[in-house]
C-alpha angles and dihedrals in degrees: 000000000000121000091201115129107247117247115243092254089058093054113088126128114183106063144129127224123219124190119209138166119227116191086342092306119121117239130181124210121199109196127190113201108249122241122246110290093023132091144162109262093208127043130228088254091052089053093047091049093052094046090050088058093047128081106281093214089062097057104020093098093054102103099196147349122234123208102199136186111222121209118249089250091054090049089055099041101035113011114183138162094217147328141224112227117189094199114016116190129184094078132087095260110027122207147119112333147172116224120204116188129219114252138203133207091244112127116257119226125210126180119260094245108073133185119232090259091053091049089054091048091052088055090052091049091051089050089050089057104260120140109243121187139157121235128181095284110013150031102246119209111194111192130201129195097259093047093048091051092050092048096048101036107033098030114020097042091049090043092056091046085053090057090054091050091049092047093052093045091049093051091045089055091055094244119130112246091228090065091074117085119238091247092052090052092049093046091053093050094046090049092048093050095046094046093050093044091050091050093049091045091051088056091050093244098118146085095033130180120264112283107232 
């Protein structure tokens, strides 16, 4: 057993576990019930459908997917759509995971001065269908249900799988993961997600309607 203090995203008590098979591969889902005003933009069946369309070798070593409710303080201090975790503890059988966080329709505020990476992300959010506008003090991102689903399912999920692919390739090359800069890691994952989405879209596989 590990004596490591669990990171905050690994600490969640009330949850359910669902077992599925995707292309004959087992996959666990740990789901924390969302709080009032929050929800998960994509369903377990949406996730299964997209993974079934994706290269199995890229996600087969992901042991489970966590649907997690952030606190309001976490949403303010460190808002994210999802995370790649290479060894997620806090569950019965720890392992590599993808974490997708509950969202709300509350507008998101960014400062007026943006880095190049934030400017690129604003462009992606516009393409996903979010309303993006500049007021006197902030960039205001106003989500809607369809845009949130597109961001989290067709972009974030593939982005986090891309991090797992990059991590495995880096270790296989003998290079320590920490040697990569944060920007290089993000660029790889963005490129992976966009390339895979474009290939699936060219085949007519995505985007697909919500799976009930």
